[in-house]
Tab-separated table of C-alpha atoms in Angstrom:
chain	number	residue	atom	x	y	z
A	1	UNK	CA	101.688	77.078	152.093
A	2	UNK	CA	97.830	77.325	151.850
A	3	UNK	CA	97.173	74.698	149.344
A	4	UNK	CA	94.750	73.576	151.917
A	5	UNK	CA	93.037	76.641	151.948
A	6	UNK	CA	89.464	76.451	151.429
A	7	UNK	CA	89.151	72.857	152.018
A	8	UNK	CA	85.699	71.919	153.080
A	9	UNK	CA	85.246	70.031	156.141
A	10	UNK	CA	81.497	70.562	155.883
A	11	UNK	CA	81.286	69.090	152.537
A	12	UNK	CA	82.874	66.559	154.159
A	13	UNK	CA	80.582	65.952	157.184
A	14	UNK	CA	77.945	66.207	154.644
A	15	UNK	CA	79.421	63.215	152.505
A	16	UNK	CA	80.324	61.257	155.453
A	17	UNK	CA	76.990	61.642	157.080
A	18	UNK	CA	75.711	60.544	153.514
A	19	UNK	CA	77.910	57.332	153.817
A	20	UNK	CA	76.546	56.807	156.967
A	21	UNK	CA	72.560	56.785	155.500
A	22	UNK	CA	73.412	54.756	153.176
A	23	UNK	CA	75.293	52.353	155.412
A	24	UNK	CA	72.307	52.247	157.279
A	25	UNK	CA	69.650	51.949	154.043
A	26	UNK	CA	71.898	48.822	152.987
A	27	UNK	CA	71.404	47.595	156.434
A	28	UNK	CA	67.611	48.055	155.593
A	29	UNK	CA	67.529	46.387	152.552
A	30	UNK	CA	70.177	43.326	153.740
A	31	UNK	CA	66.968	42.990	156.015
A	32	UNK	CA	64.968	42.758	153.338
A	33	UNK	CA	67.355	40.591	151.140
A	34	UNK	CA	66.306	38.368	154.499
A	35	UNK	CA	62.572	38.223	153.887
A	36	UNK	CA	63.713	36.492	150.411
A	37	UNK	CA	64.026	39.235	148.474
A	38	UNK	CA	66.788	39.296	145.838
A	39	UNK	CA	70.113	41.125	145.877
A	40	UNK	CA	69.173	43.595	143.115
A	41	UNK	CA	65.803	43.955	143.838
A	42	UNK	CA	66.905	45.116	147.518
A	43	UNK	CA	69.904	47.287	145.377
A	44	UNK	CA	67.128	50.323	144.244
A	45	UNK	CA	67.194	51.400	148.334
A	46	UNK	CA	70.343	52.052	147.977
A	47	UNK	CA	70.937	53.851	144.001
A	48	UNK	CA	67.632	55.826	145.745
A	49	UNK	CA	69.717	57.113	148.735
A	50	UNK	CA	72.427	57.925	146.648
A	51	UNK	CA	70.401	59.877	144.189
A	52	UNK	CA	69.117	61.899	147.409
A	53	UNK	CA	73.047	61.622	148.344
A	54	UNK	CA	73.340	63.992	145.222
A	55	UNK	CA	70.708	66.174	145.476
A	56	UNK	CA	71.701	67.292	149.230
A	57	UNK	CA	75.026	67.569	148.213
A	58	UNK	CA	74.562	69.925	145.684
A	59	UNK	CA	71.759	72.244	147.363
A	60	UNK	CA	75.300	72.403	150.157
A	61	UNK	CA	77.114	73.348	147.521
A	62	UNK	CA	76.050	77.246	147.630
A	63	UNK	CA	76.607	77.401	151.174
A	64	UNK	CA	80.163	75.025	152.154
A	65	UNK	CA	83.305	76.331	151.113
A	66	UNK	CA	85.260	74.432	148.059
A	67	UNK	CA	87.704	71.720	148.720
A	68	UNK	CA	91.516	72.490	147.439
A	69	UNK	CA	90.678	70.105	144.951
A	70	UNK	CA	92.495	67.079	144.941
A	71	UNK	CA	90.382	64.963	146.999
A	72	UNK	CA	92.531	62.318	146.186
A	73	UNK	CA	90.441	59.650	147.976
A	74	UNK	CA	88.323	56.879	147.327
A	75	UNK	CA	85.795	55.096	149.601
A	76	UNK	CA	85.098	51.337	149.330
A	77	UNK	CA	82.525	50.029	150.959
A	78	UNK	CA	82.697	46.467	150.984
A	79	UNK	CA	78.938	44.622	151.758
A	80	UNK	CA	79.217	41.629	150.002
A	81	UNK	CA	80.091	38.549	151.806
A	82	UNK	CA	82.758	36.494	150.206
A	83	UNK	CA	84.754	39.869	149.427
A	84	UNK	CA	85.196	40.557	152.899
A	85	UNK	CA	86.177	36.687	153.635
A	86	UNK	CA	88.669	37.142	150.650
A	87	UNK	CA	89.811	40.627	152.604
A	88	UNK	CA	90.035	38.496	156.031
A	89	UNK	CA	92.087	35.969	154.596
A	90	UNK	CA	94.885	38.594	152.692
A	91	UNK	CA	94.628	40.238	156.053
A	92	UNK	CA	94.949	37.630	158.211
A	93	UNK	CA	97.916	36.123	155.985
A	94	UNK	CA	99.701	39.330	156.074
A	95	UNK	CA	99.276	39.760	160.039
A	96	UNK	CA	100.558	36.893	161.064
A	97	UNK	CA	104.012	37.054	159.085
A	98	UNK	CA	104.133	40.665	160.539
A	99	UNK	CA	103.475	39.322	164.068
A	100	UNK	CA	105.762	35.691	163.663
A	101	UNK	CA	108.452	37.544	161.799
A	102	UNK	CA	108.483	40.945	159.341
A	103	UNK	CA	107.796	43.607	161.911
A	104	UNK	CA	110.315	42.158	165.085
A	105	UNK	CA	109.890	41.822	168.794
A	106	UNK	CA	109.896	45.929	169.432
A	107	UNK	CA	106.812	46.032	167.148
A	108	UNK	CA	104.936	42.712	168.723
A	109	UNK	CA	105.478	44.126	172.445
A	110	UNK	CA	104.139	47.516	171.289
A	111	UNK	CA	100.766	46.048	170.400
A	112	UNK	CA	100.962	43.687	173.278
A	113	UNK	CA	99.071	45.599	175.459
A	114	UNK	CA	96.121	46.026	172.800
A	115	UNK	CA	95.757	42.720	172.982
A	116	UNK	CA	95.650	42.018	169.135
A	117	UNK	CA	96.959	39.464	166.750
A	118	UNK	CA	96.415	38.662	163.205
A	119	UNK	CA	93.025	36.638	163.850
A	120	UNK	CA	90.688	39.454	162.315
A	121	UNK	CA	86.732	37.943	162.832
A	122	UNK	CA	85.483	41.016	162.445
A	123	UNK	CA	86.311	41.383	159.088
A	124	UNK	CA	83.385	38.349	158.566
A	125	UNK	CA	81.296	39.616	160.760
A	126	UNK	CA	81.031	43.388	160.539
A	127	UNK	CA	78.349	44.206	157.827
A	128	UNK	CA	80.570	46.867	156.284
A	129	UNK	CA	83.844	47.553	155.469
A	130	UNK	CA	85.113	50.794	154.484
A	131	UNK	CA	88.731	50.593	152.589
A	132	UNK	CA	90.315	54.159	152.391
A	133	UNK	CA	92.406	54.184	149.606
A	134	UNK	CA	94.524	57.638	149.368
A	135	UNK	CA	95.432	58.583	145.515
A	136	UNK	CA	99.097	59.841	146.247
A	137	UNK	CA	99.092	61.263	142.646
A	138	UNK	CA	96.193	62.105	139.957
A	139	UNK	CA	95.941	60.878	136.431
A	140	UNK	CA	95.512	63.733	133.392
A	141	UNK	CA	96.665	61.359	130.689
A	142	UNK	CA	99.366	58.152	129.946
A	143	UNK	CA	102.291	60.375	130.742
A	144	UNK	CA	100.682	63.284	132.650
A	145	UNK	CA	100.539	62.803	136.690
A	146	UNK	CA	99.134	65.347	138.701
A	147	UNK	CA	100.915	65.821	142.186
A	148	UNK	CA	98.672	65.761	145.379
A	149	UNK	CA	100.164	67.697	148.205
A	150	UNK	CA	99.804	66.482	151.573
A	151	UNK	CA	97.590	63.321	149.977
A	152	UNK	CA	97.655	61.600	153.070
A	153	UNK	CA	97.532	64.538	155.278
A	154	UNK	CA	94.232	65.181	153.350
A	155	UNK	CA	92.739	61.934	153.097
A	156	UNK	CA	93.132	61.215	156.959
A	157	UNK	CA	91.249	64.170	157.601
A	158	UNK	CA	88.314	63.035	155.445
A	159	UNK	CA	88.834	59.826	157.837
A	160	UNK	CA	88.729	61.927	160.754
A	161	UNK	CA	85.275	63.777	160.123
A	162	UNK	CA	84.276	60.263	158.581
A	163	UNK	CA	85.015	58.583	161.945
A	164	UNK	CA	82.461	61.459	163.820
A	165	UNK	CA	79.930	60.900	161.475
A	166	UNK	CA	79.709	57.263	161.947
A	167	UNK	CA	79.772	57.485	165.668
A	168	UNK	CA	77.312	60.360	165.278
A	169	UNK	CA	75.261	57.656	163.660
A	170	UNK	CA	75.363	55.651	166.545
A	171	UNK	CA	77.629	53.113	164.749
A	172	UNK	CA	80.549	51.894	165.922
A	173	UNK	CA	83.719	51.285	163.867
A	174	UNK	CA	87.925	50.670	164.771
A	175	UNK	CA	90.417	52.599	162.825
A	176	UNK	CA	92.914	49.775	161.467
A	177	UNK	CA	95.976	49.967	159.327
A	178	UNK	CA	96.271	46.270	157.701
A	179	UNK	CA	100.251	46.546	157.039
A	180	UNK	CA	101.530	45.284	154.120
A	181	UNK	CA	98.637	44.090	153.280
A	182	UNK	CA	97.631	47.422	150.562
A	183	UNK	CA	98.588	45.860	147.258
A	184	UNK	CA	96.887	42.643	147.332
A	185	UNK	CA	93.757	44.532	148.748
A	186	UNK	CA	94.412	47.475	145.853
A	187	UNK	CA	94.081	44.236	143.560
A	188	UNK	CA	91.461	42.633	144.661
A	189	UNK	CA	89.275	45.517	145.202
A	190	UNK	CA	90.046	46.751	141.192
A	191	UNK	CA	91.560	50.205	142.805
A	192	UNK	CA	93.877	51.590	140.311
A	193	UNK	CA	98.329	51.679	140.411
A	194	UNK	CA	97.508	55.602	141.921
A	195	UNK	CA	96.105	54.485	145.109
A	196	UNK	CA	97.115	52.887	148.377
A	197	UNK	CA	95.327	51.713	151.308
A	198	UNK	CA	95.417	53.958	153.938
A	199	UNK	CA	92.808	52.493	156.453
A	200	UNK	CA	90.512	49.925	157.306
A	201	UNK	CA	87.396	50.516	159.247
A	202	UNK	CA	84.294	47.762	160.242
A	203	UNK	CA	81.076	48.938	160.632
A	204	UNK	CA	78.161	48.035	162.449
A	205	UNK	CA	76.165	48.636	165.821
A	206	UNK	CA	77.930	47.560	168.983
A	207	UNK	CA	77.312	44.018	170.061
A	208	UNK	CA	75.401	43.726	173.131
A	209	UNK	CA	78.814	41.792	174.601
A	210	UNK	CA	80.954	44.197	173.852
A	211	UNK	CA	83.013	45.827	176.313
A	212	UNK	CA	85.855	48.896	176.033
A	213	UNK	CA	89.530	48.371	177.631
A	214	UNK	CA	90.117	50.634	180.839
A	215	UNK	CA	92.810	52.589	179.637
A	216	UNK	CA	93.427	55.929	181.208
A	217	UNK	CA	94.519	58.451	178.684
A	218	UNK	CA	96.016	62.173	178.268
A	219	UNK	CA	94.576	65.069	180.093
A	220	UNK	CA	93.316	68.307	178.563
A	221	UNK	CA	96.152	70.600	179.942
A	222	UNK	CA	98.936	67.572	178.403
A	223	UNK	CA	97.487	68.385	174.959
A	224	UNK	CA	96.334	71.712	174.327
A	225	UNK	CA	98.314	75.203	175.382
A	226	UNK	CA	96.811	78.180	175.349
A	227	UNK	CA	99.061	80.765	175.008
B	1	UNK	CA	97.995	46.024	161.824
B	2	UNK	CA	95.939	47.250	164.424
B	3	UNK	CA	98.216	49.672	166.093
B	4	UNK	CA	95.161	52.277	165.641
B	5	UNK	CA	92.177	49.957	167.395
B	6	UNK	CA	90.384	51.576	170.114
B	7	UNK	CA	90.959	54.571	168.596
B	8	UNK	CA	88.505	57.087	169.879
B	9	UNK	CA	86.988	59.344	167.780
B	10	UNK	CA	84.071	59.981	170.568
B	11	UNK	CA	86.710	61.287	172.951
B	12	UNK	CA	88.232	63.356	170.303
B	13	UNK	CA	85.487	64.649	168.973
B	14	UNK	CA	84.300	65.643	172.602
B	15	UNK	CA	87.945	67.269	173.011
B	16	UNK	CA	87.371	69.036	170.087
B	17	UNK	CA	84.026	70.712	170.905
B	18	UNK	CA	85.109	72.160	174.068
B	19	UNK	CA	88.202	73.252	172.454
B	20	UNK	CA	85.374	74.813	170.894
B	21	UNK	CA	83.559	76.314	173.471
B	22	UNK	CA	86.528	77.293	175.246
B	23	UNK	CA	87.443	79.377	171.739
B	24	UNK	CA	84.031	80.983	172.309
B	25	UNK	CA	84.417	81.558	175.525
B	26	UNK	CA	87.677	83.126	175.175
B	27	UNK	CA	85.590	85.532	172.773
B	28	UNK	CA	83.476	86.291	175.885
B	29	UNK	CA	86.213	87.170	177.957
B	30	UNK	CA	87.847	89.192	175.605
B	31	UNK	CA	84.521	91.100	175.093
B	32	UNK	CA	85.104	92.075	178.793
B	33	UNK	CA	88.250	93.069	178.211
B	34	UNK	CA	87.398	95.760	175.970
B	35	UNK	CA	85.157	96.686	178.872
B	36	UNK	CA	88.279	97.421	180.407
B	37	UNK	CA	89.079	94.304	182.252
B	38	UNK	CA	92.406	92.815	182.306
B	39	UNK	CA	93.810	90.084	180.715
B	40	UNK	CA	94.513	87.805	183.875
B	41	UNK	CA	91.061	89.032	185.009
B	42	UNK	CA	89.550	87.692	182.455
B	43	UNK	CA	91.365	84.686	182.321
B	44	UNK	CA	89.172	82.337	184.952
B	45	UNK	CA	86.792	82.449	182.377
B	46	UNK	CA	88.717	80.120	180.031
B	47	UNK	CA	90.071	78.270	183.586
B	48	UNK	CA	86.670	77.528	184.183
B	49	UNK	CA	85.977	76.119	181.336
B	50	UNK	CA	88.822	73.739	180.886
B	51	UNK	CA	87.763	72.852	184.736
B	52	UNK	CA	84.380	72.266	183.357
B	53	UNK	CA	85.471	70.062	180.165
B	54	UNK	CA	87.192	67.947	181.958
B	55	UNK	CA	85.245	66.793	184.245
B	56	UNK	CA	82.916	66.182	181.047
B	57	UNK	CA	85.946	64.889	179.731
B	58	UNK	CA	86.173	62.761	182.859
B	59	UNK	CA	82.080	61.456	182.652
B	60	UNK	CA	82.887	60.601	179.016
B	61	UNK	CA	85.576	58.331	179.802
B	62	UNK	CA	82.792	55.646	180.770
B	63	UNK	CA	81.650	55.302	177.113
B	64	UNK	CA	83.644	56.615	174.575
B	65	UNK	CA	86.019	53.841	173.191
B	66	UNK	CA	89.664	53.825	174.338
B	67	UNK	CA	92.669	55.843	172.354
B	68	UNK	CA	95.732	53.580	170.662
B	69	UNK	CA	97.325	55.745	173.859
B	70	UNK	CA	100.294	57.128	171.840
B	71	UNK	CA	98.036	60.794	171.646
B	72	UNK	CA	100.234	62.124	169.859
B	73	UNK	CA	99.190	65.666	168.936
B	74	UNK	CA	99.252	69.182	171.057
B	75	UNK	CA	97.011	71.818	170.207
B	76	UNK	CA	98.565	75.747	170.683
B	77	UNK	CA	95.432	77.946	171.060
B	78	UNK	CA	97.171	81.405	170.320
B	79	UNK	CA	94.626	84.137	171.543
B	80	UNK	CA	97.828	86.885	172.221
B	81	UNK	CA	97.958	89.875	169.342
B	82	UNK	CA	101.568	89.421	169.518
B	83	UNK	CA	102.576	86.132	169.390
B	84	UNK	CA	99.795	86.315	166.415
B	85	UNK	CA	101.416	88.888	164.795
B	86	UNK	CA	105.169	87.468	165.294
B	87	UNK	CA	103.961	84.034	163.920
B	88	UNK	CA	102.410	86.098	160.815
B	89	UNK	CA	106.132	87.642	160.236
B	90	UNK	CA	107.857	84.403	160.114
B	91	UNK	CA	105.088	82.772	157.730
B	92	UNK	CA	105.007	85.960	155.412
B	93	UNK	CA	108.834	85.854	155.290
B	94	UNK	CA	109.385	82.044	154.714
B	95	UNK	CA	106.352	81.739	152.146
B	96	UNK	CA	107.782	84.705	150.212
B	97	UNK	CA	110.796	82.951	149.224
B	98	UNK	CA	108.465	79.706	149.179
B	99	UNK	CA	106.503	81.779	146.254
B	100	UNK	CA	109.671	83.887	144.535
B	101	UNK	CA	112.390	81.344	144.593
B	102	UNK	CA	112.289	77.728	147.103
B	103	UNK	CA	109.605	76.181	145.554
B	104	UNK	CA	109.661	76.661	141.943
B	105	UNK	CA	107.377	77.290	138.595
B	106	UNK	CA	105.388	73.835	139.295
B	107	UNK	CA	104.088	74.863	142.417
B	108	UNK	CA	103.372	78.118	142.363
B	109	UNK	CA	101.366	77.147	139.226
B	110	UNK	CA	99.167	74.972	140.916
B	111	UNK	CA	98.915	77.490	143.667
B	112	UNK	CA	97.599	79.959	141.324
B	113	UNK	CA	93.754	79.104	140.865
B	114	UNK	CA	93.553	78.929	144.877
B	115	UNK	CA	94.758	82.871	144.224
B	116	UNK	CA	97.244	82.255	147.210
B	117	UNK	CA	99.933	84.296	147.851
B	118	UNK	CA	102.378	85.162	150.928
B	119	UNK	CA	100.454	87.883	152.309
B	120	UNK	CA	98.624	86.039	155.184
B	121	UNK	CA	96.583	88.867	156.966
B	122	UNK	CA	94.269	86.385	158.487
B	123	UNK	CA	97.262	85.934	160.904
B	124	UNK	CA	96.712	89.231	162.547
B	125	UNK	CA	92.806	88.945	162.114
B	126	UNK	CA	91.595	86.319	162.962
B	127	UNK	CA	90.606	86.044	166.445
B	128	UNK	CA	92.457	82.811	167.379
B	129	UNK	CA	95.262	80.544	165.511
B	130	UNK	CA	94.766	77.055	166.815
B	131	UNK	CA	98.822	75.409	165.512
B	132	UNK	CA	98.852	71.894	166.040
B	133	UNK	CA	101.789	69.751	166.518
B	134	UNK	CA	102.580	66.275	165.730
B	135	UNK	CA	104.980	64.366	168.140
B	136	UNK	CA	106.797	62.292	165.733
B	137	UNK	CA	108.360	60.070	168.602
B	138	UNK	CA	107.769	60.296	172.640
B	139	UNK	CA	109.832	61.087	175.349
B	140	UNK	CA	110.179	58.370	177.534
B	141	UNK	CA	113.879	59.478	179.177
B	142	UNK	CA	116.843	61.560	178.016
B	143	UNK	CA	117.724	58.230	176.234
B	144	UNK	CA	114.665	56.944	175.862
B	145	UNK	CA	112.386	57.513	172.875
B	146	UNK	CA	108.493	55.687	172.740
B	147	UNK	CA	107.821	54.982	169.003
B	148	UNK	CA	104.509	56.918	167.866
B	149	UNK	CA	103.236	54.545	164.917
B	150	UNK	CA	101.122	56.736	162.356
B	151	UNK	CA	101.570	59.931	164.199
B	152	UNK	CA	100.933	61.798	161.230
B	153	UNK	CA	97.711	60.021	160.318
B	154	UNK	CA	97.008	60.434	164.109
B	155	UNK	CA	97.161	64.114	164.014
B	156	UNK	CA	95.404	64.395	160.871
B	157	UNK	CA	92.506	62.384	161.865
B	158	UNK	CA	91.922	64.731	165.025
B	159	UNK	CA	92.454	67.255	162.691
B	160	UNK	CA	89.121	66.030	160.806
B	161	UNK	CA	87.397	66.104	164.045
B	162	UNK	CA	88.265	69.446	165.110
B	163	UNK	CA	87.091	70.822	161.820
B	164	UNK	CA	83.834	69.243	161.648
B	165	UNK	CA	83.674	70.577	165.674
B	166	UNK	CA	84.732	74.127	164.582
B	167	UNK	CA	81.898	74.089	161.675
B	168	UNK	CA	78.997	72.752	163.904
B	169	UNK	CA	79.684	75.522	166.568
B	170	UNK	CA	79.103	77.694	163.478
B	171	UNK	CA	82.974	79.085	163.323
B	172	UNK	CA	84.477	79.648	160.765
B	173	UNK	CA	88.841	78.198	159.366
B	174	UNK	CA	91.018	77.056	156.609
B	175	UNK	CA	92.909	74.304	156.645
B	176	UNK	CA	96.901	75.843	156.079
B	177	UNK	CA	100.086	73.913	155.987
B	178	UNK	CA	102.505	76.769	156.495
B	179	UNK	CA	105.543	75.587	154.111
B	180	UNK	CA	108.788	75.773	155.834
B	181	UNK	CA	108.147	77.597	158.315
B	182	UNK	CA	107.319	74.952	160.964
B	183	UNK	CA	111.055	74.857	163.069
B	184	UNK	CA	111.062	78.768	163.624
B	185	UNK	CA	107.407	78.382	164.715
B	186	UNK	CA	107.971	75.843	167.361
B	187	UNK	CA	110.888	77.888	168.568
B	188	UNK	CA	108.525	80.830	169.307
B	189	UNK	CA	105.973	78.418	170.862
B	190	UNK	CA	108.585	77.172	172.820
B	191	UNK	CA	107.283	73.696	172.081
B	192	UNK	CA	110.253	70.552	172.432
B	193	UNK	CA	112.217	68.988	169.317
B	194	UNK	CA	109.609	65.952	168.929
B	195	UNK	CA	106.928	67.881	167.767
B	196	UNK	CA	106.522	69.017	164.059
B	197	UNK	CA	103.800	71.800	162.529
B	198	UNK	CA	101.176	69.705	161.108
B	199	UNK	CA	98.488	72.238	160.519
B	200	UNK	CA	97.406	75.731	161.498
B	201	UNK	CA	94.008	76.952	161.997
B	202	UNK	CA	92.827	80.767	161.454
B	203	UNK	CA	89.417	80.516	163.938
B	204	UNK	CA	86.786	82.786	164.014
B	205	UNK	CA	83.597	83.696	162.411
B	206	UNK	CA	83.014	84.426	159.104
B	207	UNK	CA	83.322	88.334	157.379
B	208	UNK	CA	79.754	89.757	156.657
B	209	UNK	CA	81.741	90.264	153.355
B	210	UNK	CA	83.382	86.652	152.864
B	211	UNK	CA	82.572	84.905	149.512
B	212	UNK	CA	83.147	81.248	148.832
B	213	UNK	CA	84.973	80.492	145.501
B	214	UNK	CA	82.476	78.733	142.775
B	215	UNK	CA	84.607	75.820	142.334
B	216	UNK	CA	83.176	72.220	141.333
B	217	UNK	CA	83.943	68.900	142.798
B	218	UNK	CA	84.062	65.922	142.438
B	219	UNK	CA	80.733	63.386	142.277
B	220	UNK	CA	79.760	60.974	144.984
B	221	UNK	CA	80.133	58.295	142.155
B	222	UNK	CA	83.592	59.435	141.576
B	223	UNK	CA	84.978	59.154	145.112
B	224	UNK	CA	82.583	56.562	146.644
B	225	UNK	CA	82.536	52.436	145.553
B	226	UNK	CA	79.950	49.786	146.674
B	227	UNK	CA	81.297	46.312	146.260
């Protein structure tokens, strides 16, 4: 079935990248917010960037193919302080009963050697957090849905070009799935009964202390065939 | 749950650009086989290549952040006119009755704007089909199988990055999720029971005559949220 064709992974890139400037104008104006200024006074950066956000994306318009129109996703970018301590602590929460009990011993070994756990710091100290919610239906009316084929399918590839574009950015970010954690973050982030959490990512520039686990990984002839 | 840190979108993103160039290069070779070349002939061309990528591959492994390691994705580059055109026979055939009976009024309403249909010449066309494959579970023994959390949002993700890769080298696809017709097409790729069509990929560059259908989307406002 093509009702993928014409999808546009350039409008896409183009939005991601867009996320991305912005991302980094907050950052700008969070320094600013430093020097004393006030939250909304530093806020005009940003509504500027995504004015320009606008304009670029429509002069692309002409030139990137259209998307199959669903785009059933929505972007939340999370800056503010005490909402990502509120999403740390429904995170956190949820983690540990899936570590201690819900998800079992096959599950905990699994992750073992990623060494992780349900302590999430990050989620305090990253300066953004991007919640990817997918919509796995639309909304015409009260009693009219409007199906979205391969929703998820469709949103992770947003995630996908997303996930380029940040490192393009020279960001860095993790690609985390907070289980059973989607409804109480759907709540407290206002997201309406049509959309679920389908990924977590923290944003920010790589701490100085930072280091990357030596894990060896698939070879090009293991995952591509040419035939 | 973090079952996706480490994640690397670098690395695939670098996989996906010399999948790239390899495409291209293919293009080269073929070019000499018009010149009357033959196909093994020109085939050190695309060995080279791979050599070459991975030993970028290799020099990337330094920086680019580690993968969750369950990789769980091959990518069939089908260059052959005749696999090409025997994949286009089983498509045509299975989205026929996709269109006239399987799938019903509903769907081949909301088909009709994206002025889809079962006739897929683009299979015979286009100069490479990149399928790829999900693994929904690995294969650790005869008895054995290695749970691959998220495999579909795995796949999808590299999906993203492959089509932002494809676009920047200035090539031209469309996103298709052939509908049924994924178990006869891994039988003719010969690939094992654990891997499922996700996705197939027309590749090439764009027709001198191709148009892009004026269709509006949705506003940054209405997909992006700033809390």
């Amino acid at each position: 079935m093509a009702i993928f064709s014409f999808l546009s992974p350039f409008y896409l890139a183009v939005l991601c990248v867009l996320i991305v400037i912005i991302l980094q104008n907050m950052k700008k104006s969070e320094g600013k917010k430093e020097k004393g200024e006030t939250k909304t006074e530093s806020r005009p950066w940003v509504d500027e960037d995504l004015q320009d956000s606008t304009e670029l994306l429509a002069e692309e318009d002409g030139t990137s193919p259209s998307g199959a129109h669903t785009e059933p996703w929505t972007f939340v970018v999370v800056e503010d302080p005490e909402v990502k301590h509120k999403i740390r602590e429904i995170i956190e929460e949820e983690e540990e009963i899936n570590y201690r009990k819900r998800m079992g011993d096959k599950w905990v070994n699994d992750l073992k050697r990623l060494k992780t756990n349900w302590v999430k710091e990050y989620l305090d100290t990253a300066p953004y957090l991007i919640l990817i919610f997918k919509q796995v239906y639309g909304i015409i009316s009260n009693t009219k849905k409007r199906t979205h084929y391969y929703n998820e399918i469709s949103v992770s590839i947003a995630c996908g070009i997303l996930l380029a574009a940040i490192q393009n950015a020279g960001l860095v970010t993790v690609t985390t799935t907070p289980l059973n954690c989607g409804p109480r973050l759907r709540l407290l982030l206002e997201r309406p009964v049509n959309e679920k959490l389908l990924m977590l990512l923290p944003v920010g520039y790589a701490s100085k202390s930072a280091t990357v686990p030596d894990l060896k990984r698939k070879q090009l002839e293991d995952i591509m065939v040419v035939v």
